[in-house]
Short mmCIF file of C-alpha atoms and ligand atoms in Angstrom, two decimals:
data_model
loop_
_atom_site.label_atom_id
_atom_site.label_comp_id
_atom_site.label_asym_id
_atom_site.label_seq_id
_atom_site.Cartn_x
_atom_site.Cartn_y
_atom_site.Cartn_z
CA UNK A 61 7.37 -84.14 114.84
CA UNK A 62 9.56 -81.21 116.85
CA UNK A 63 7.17 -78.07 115.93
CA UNK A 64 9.84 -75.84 117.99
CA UNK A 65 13.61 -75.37 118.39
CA UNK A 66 15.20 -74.89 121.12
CA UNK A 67 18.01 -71.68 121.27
CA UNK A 68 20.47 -71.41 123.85
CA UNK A 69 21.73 -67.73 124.21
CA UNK A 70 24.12 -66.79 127.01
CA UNK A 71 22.44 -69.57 129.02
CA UNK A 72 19.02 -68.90 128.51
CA UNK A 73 16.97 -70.58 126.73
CA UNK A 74 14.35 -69.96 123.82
CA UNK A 75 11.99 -71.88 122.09
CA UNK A 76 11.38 -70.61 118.19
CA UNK A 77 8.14 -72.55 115.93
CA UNK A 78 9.37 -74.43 112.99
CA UNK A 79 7.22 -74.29 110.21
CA UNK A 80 7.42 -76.95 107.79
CA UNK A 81 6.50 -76.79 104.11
CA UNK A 82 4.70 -78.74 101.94
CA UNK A 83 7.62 -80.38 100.86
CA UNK A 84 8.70 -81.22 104.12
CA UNK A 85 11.02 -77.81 103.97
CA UNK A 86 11.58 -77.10 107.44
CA UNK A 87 12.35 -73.17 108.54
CA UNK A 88 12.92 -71.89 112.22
CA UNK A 89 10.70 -68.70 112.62
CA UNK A 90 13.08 -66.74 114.44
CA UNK A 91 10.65 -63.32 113.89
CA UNK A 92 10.52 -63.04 117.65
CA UNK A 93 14.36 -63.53 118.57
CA UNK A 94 14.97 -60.53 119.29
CA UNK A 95 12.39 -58.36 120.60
CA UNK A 96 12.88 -61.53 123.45
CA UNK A 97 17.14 -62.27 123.20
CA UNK A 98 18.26 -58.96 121.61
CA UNK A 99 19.89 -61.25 118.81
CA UNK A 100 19.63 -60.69 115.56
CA UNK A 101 20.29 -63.55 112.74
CA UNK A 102 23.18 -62.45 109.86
CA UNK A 103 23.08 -64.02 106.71
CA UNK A 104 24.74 -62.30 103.73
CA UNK A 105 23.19 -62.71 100.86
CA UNK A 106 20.24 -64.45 102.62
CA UNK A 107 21.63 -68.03 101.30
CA UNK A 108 19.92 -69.11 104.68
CA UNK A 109 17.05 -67.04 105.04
CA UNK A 110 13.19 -67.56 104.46
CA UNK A 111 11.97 -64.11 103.09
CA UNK A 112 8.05 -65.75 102.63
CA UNK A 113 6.29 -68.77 102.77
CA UNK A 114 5.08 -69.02 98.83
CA UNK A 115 2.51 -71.75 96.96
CA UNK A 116 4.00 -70.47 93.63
CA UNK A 117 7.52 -72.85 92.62
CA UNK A 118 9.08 -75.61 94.26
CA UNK A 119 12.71 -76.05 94.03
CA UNK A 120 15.23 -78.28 95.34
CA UNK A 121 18.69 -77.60 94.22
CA UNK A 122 20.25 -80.79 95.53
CA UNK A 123 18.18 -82.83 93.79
CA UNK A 124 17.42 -80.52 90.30
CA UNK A 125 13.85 -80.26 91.07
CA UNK A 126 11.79 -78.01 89.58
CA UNK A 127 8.21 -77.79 89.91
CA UNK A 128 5.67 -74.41 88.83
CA UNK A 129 2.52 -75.05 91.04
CA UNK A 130 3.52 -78.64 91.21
CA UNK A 131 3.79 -79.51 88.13
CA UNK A 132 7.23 -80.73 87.07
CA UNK A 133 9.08 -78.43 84.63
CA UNK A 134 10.30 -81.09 82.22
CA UNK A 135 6.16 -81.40 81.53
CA UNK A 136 5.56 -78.43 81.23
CA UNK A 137 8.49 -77.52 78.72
CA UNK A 138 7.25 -80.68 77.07
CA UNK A 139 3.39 -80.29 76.70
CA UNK A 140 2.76 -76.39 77.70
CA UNK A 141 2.82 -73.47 76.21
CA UNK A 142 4.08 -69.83 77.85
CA UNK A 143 1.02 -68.25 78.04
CA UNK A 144 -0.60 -71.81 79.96
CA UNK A 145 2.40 -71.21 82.16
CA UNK A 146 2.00 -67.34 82.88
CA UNK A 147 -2.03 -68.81 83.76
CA UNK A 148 -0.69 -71.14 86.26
CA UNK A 149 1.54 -68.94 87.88
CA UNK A 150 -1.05 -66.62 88.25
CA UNK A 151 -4.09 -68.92 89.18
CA UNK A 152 -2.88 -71.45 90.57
CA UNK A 153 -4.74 -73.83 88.09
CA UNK A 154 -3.87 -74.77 84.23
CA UNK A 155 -6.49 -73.14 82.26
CA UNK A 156 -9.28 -74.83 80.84
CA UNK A 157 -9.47 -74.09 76.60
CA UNK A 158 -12.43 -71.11 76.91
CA UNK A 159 -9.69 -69.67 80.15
CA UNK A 160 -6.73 -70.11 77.69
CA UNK A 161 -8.55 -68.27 74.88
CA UNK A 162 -10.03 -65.06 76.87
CA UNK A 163 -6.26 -64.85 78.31
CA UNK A 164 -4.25 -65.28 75.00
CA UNK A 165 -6.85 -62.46 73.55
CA UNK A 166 -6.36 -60.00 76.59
CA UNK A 167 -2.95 -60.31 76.15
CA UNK A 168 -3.16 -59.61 71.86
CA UNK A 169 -5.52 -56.76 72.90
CA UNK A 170 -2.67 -55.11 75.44
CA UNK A 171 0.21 -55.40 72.67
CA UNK A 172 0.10 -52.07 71.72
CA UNK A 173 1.63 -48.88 73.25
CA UNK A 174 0.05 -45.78 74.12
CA UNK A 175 2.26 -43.27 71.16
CA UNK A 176 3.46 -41.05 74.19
CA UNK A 177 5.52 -44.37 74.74
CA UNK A 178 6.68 -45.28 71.31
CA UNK A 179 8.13 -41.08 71.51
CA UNK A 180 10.24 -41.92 74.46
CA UNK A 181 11.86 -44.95 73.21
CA UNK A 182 12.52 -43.27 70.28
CA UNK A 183 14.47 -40.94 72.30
CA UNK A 184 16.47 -42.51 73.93
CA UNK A 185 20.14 -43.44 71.78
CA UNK A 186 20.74 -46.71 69.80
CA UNK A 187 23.86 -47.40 71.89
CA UNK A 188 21.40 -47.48 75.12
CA UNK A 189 21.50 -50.85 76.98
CA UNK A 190 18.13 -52.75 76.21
CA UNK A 191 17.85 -53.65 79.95
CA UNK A 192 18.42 -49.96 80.54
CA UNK A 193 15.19 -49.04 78.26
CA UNK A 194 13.01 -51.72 79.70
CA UNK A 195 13.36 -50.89 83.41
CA UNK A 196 12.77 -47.12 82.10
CA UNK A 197 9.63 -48.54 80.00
CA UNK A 198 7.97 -50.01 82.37
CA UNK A 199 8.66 -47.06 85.14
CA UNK A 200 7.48 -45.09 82.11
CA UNK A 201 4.13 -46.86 82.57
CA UNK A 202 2.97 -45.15 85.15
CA UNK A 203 2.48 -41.68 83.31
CA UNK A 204 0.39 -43.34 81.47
CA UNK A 205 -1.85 -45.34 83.29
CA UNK A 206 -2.59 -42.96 86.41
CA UNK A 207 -5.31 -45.15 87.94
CA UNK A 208 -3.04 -47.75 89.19
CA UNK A 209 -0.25 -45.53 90.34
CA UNK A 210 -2.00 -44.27 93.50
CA UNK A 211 -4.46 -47.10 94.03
CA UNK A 212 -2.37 -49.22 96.46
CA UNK A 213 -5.17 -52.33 96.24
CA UNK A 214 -6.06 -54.20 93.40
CA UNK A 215 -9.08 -56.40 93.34
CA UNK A 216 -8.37 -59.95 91.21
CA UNK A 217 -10.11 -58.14 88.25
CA UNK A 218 -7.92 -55.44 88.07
CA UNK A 219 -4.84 -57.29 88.73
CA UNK A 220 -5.54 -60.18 85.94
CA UNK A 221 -6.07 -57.17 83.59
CA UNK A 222 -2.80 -55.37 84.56
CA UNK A 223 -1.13 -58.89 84.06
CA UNK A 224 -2.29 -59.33 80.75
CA UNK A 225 -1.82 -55.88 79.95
CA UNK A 226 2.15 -55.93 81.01
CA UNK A 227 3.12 -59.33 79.17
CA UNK A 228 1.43 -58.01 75.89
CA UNK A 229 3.35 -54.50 76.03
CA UNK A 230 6.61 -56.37 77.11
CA UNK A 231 6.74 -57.55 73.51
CA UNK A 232 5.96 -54.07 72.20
CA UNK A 233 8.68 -51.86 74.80
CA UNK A 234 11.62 -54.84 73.45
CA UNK A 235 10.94 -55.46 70.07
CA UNK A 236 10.23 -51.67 69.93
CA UNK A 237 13.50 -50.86 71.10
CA UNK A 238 15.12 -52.92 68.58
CA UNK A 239 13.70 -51.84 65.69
CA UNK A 240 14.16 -48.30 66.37
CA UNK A 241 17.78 -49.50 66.52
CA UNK A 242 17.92 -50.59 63.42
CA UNK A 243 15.64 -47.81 61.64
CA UNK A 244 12.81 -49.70 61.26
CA UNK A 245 8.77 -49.27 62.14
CA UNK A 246 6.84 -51.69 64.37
CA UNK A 247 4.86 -54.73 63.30
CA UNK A 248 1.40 -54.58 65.07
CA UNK A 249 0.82 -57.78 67.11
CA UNK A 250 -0.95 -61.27 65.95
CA UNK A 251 -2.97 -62.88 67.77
CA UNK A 252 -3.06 -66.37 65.74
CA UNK A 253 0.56 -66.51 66.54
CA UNK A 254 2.25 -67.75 69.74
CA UNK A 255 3.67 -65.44 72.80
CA UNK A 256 6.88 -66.43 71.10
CA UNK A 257 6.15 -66.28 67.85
CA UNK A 258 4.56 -63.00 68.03
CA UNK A 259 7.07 -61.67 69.62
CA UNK A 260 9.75 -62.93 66.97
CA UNK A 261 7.39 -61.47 64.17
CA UNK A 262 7.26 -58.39 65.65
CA UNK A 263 11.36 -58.06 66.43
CA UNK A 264 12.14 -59.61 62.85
CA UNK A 265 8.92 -59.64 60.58
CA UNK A 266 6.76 -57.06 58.65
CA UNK A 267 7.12 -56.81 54.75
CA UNK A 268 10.83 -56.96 54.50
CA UNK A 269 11.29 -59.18 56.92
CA UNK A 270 11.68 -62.76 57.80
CA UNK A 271 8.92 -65.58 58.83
CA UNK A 272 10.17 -67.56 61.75
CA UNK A 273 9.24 -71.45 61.00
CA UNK A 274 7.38 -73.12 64.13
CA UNK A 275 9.40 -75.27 64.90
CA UNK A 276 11.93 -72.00 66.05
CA UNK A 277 9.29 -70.42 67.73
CA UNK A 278 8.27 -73.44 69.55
CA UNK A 279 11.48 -73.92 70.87
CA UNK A 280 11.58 -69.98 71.74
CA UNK A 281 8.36 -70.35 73.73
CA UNK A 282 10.14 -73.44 75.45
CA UNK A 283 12.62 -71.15 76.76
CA UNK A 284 10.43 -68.63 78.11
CA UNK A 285 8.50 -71.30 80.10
CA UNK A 286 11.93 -72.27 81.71
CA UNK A 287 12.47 -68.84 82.71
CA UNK A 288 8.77 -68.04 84.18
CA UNK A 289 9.89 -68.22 87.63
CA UNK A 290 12.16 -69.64 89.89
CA UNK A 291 11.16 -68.46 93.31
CA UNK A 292 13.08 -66.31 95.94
CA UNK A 293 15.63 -65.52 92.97
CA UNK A 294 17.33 -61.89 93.24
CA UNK A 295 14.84 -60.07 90.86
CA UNK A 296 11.98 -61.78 92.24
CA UNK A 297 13.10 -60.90 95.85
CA UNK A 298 13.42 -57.39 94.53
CA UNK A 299 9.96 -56.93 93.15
CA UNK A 300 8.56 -58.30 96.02
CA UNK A 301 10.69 -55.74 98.64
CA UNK A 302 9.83 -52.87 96.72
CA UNK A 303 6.18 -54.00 96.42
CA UNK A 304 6.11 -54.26 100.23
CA UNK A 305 6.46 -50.17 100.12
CA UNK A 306 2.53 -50.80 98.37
CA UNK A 307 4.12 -48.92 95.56
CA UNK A 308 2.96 -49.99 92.09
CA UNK A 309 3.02 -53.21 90.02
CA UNK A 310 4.69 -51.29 87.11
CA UNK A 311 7.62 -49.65 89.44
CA UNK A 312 8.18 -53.12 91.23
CA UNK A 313 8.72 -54.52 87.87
CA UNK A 314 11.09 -51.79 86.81
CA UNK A 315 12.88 -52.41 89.75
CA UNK A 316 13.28 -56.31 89.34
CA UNK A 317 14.51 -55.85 85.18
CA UNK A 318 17.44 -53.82 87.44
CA UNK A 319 18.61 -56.56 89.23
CA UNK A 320 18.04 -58.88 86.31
CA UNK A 321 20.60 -56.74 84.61
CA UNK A 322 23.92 -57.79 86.71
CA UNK A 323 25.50 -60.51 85.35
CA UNK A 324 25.41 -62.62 88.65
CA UNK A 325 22.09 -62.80 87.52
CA UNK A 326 20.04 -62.74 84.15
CA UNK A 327 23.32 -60.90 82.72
CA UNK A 328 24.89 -63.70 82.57
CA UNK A 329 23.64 -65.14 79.40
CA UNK A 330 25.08 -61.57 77.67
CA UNK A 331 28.25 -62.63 79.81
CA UNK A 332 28.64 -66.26 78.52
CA UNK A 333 28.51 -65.33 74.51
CA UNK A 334 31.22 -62.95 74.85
CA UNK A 335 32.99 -65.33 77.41
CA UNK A 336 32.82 -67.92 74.59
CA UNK A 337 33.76 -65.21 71.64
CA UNK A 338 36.54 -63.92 73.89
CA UNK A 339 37.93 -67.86 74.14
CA UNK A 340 37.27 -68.64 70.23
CA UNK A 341 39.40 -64.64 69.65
CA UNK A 342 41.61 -66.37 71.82
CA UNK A 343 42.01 -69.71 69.32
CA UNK A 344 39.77 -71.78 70.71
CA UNK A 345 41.76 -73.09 74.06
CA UNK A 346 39.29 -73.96 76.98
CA UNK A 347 42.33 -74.27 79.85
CA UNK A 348 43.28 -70.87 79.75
CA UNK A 349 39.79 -69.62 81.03
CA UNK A 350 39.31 -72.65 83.35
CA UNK A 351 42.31 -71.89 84.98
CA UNK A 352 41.28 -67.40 85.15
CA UNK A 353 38.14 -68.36 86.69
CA UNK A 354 39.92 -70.80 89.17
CA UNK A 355 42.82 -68.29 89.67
CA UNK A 356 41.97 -66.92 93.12
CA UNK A 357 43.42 -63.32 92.37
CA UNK A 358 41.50 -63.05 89.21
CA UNK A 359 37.99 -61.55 89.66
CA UNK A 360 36.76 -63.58 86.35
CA UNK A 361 34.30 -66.51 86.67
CA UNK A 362 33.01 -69.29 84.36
CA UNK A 363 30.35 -67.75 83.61
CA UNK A 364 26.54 -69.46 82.83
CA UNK A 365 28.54 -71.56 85.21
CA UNK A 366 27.32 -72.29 89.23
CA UNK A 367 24.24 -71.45 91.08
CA UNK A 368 23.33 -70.29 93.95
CA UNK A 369 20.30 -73.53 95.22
CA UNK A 370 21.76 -75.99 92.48
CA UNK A 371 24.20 -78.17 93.61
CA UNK A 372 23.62 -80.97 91.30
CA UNK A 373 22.25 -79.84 88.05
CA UNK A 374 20.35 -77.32 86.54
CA UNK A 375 17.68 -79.09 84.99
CA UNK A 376 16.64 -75.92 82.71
CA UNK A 377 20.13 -76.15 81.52
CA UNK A 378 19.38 -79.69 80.75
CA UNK A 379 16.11 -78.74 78.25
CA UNK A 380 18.02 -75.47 76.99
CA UNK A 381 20.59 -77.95 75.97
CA UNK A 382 18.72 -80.08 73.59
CA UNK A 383 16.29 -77.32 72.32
CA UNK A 384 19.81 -75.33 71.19
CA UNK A 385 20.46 -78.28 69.34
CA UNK A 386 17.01 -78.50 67.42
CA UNK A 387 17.03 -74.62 67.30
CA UNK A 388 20.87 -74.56 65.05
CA UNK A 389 19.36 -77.68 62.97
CA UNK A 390 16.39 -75.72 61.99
CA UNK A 391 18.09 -72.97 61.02
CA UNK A 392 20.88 -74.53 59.16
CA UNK A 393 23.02 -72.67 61.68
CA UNK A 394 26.41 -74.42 62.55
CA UNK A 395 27.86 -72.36 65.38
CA UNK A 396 31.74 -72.77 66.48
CA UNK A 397 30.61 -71.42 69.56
CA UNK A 398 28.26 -74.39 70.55
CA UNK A 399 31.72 -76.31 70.31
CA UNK A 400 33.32 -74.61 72.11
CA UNK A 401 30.61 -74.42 75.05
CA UNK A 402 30.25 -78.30 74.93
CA UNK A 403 34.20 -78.23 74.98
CA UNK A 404 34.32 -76.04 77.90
CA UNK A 405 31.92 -77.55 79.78
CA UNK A 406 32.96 -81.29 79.35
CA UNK A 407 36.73 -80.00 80.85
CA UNK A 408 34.84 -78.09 83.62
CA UNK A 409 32.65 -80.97 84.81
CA UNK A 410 35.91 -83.45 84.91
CA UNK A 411 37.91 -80.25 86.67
CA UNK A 412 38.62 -80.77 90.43
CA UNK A 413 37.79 -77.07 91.02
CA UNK A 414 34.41 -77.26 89.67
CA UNK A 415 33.31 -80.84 90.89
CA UNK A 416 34.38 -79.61 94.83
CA UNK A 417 32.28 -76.65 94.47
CA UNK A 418 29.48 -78.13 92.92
CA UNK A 419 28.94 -76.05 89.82
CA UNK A 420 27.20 -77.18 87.03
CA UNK A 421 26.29 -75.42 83.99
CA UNK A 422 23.38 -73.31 84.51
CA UNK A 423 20.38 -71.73 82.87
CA UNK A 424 22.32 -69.06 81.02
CA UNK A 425 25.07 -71.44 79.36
CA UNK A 426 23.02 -72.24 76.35
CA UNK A 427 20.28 -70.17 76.14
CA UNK A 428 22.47 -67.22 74.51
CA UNK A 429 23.51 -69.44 71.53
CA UNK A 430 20.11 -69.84 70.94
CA UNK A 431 19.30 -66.09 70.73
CA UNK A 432 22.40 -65.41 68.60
CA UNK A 433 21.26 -67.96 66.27
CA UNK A 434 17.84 -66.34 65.85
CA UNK A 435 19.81 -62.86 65.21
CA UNK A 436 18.70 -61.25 68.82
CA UNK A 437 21.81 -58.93 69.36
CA UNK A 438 23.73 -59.63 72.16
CA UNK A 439 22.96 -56.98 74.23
CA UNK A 440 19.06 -57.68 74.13
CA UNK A 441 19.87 -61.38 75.44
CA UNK A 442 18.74 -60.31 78.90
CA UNK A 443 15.49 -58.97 78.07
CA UNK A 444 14.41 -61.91 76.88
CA UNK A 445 14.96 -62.96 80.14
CA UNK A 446 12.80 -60.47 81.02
CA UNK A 447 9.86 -61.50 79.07
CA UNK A 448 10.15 -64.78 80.38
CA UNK A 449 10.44 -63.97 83.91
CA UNK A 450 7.62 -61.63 83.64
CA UNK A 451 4.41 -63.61 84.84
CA UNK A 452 6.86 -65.16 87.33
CA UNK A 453 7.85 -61.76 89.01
CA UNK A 454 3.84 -60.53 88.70
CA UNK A 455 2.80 -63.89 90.46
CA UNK A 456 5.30 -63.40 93.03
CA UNK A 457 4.06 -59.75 93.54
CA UNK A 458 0.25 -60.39 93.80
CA UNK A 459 0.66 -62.99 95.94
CA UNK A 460 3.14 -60.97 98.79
CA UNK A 461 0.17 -58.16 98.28
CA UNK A 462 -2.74 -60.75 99.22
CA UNK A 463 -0.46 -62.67 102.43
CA UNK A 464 -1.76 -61.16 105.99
CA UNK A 465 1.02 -62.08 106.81
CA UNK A 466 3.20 -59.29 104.78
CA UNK A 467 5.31 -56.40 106.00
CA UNK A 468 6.80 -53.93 104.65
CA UNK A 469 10.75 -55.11 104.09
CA UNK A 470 12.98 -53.81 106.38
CA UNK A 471 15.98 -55.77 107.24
CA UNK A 472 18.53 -55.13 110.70
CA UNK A 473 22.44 -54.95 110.21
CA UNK A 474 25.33 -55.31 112.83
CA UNK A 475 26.94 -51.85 113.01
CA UNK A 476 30.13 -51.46 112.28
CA UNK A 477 31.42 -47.96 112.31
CA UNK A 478 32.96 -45.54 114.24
CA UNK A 479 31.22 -45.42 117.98
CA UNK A 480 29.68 -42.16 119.28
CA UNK A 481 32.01 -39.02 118.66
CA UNK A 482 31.52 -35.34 119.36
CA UNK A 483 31.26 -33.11 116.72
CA UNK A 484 34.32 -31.06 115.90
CA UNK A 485 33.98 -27.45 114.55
CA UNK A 486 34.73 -26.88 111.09
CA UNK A 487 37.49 -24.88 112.07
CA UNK A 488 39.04 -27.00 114.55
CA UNK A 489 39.73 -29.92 111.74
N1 LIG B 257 33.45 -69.72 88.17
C1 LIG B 257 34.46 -69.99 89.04
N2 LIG B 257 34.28 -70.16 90.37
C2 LIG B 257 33.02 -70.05 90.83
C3 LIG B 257 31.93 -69.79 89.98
C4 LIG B 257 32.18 -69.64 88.60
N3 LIG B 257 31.18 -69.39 87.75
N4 LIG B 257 30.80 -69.73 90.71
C5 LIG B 257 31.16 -69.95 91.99
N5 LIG B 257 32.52 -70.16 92.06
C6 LIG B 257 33.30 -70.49 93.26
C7 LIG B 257 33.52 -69.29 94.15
O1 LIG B 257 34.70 -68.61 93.82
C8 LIG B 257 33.57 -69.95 95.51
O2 LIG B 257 34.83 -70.56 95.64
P1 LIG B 257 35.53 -70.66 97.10
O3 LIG B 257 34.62 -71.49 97.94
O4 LIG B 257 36.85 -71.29 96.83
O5 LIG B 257 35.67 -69.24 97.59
C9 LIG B 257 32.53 -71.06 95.40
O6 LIG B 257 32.50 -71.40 94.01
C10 LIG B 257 31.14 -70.67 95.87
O7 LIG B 257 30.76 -69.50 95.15
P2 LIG B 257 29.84 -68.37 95.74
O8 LIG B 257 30.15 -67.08 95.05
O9 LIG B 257 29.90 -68.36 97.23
O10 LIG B 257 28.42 -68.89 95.30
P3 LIG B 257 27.10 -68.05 95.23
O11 LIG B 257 26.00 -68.99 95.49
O12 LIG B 257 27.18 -66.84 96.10
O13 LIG B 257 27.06 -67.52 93.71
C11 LIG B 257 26.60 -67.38 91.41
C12 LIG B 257 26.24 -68.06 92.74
C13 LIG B 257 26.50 -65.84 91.57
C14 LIG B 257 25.59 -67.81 90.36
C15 LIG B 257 28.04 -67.78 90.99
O14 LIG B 257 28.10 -69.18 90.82
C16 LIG B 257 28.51 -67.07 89.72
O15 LIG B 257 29.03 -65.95 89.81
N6 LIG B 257 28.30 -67.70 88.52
C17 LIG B 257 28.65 -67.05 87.27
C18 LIG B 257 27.55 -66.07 86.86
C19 LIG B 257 26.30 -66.79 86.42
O16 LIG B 257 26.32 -67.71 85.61
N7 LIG B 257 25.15 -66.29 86.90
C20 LIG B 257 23.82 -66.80 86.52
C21 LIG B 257 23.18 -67.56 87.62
S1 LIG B 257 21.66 -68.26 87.10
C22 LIG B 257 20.61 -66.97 87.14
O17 LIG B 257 20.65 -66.10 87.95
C23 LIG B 257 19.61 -66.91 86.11
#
């Protein structure tokens, strides 16, 4: 097996390692190319680049494989539940029952909000984007908890605590938000309940409110396991980069909700509902938008549509899918806009455009009809990403803190501007 490459620059050679995966993934480690060739590599957008070697998520986009410390995700969707997920990610290991209890009853004991907190998000105006209070949130955290801010190293202890503590006041700083929104007081965790199904009670619940049936929570809990990580992603990228600084788990986190936000990203399931409202406003016709996003000239895209490492399927979308069709026959919800997705879809896939390029339908397509038909407002659609994605991003974090091998991020560029110039005096221009 070739363990080095061989580069030929301006006729001299170099030989660069290859490191290979566990998968067989093969990578040229070209960390020494320069300081001996004066190259550089460019790759925009780092579709080509290896930021870390990581044990956490396998992926393989040309075949739809998607695997959570080896274990496929269809299994996991099927026979886990969130919090065994957030456990894996984090360990390494599924818990055994006694490790499942202590970690479901850290995280029940961390749903709560020092009141300093519940002030601020009072504060802050109904009209404020959700995303835009949970990145603040969680920066927030830091006035609070002082002790982690300047401590740059955690020991395990610590950092399992700070896990726990984060996914249980994730629930509080959302469903928080949304209540205040709608002039109503919070419901105090449970801790016989699921992640998902306390978090539903405490967004809808309390003694006016409305008891989610299990089978809806189930299938929320479902969704937040197919969002717990999904490797070198954008917001995971970002939480680690930032975390390279040694700055703190909470303003790493902050920072990765920001680049959730975009809707390139996690935004996207916000953009597909009012993609698909926009087309039923419209009357209903799919061609119309199929031919905007192919239109060249027009900035719009599909969206929920094409990813970045799938090029055959998506195989979240494929579970999100089904579970949005158990999730509107619970409820008794019929939804024109499931139609109309389906519709949409089914011309995309037999569309030349699409097919060529190799997009597919991706995690965002469906999972937004699911959250309007539970009554999350639009605008919140992308936090639930966030709750999901949590114990992915913290796994991601801990484990770039406890590699040797990390540095602090700090990409090159080729230069492009103006050459050296001398300075003209302000009243010679
Ligand atoms: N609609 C129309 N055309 C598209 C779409 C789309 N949704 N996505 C990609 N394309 C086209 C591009 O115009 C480009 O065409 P060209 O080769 O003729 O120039 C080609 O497909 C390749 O697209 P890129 O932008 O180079 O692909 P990239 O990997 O950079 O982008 C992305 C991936 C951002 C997801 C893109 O497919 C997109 O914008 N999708 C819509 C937004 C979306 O659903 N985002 C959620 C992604 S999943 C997640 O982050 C949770």
């Amino acid at each position: 097996m070739t363990d080095v490459v061989k580069v030929e620059i301006e006729g001299k050679s170099y030989e660069l390692p290859v490191i290979t995966g566990s998968e067989g993934e093969k990578a040229i480690d070209i960390s020494t190319l320069r300081a001996s060739s004066g190259y550089i590599t460019l790759d925009n957008g780092f579709g080509n680049t290896g930021s870390c070697q990581s044990g956490i998520t396998f992926l393989n986009g040309e075949e739809g494989i998607l695997r959570y410390r080896g274990y496929p995700i269809e299994q996991l969707a099927k026979k886990s539940s969130f919090q065994e997920v957030a456990y894996l990610l984090l360990n390494g290991e599924l818990p055994s029952q006694a490790d499942l209890t202590s970690f479901k009853t850290k995280i029940t004991e961390n749903s709560i909000l020092p009141e300093g907190m519940f002030k601020m998000i009072e504060q802050f105006p109904s009209t404020t984007h959700p995303m835009g209070v949970a990145s603040s949130m969680f920066a927030a955290l830091t006035a609070f908890y002082p002790e982690y801010v300047t401590k740059t190293e955690l020991n395990s202890q610590e950092m399992n605590a700070l896990f726990c503590q984060l996914m249980g006041q994730a629930k509080v700083i959302i469903s928080q938000f949304y209540r205040k929104t709608q002039g109503l007081g919070p419901v105090a965790t449970n801790g016989e309940l699921s992640y998902a199904g306390d978090f539903l009670n405490m967004m809808f619940g309390g003694e006016t409110g409305k008891e989610v049936s299990q089978a809806v929570s189930d299938a929320f809990d479902v969704l937040l396991t197919l969002h717990a990580d999904h490797e070198q992603n954008c917001s995971a990228s970002t939480v680690r980069v930032v975390g390279t600084s040694k700055v703190n788990l909470f303003a790493s986190v902050s920072a990765g909700i920001n680049a959730l936000w975009g809707q390139s990203h996690g935004g996207a399931n916000q953009a597909v509902l009012e993609m698909l409202e926009a087309i039923q406003q419209d009357g209903g016709g799919y061609q119309k938008f199929i031919n905007k996003a192919k239109d060249k000239n027009d900035p719009f895209r599909l969206m929920g549509f094409g990813h970045r490492v799938y090029k055959k399927f998506d195989p979240r979308a494929t579970i999100i899918k089904e579970a949005c069709d158990t999730v509107l026959e619970q409820l008794g919800v019929s939804d024109p806009l499931l139609d109309i997705a389906k519709g949409l879809e089914e011309v995309a896939l037999n569309d030349s455009y699409f097919v060529d390029r190799q997009l597919y339908p991706n995690v965002d397509f469906y999972s937004g009809i699911i959250y309007r038909a539970l009554g999350i407002p639009t605008n919140m659609f992308t936090c639930m990403f966030v709750l999901g994605r949590l114990p992915g991003w913290m796994s991601q974090w801990v484990e770039m803190r406890q590699d040797s091998a990390t540095k602090i991020a700090r990409p090159r560029q080729v230069y492009t501007g103006a050459t050296t110039r001398d300075y003209t005096d302000l009243s010679k221009r």
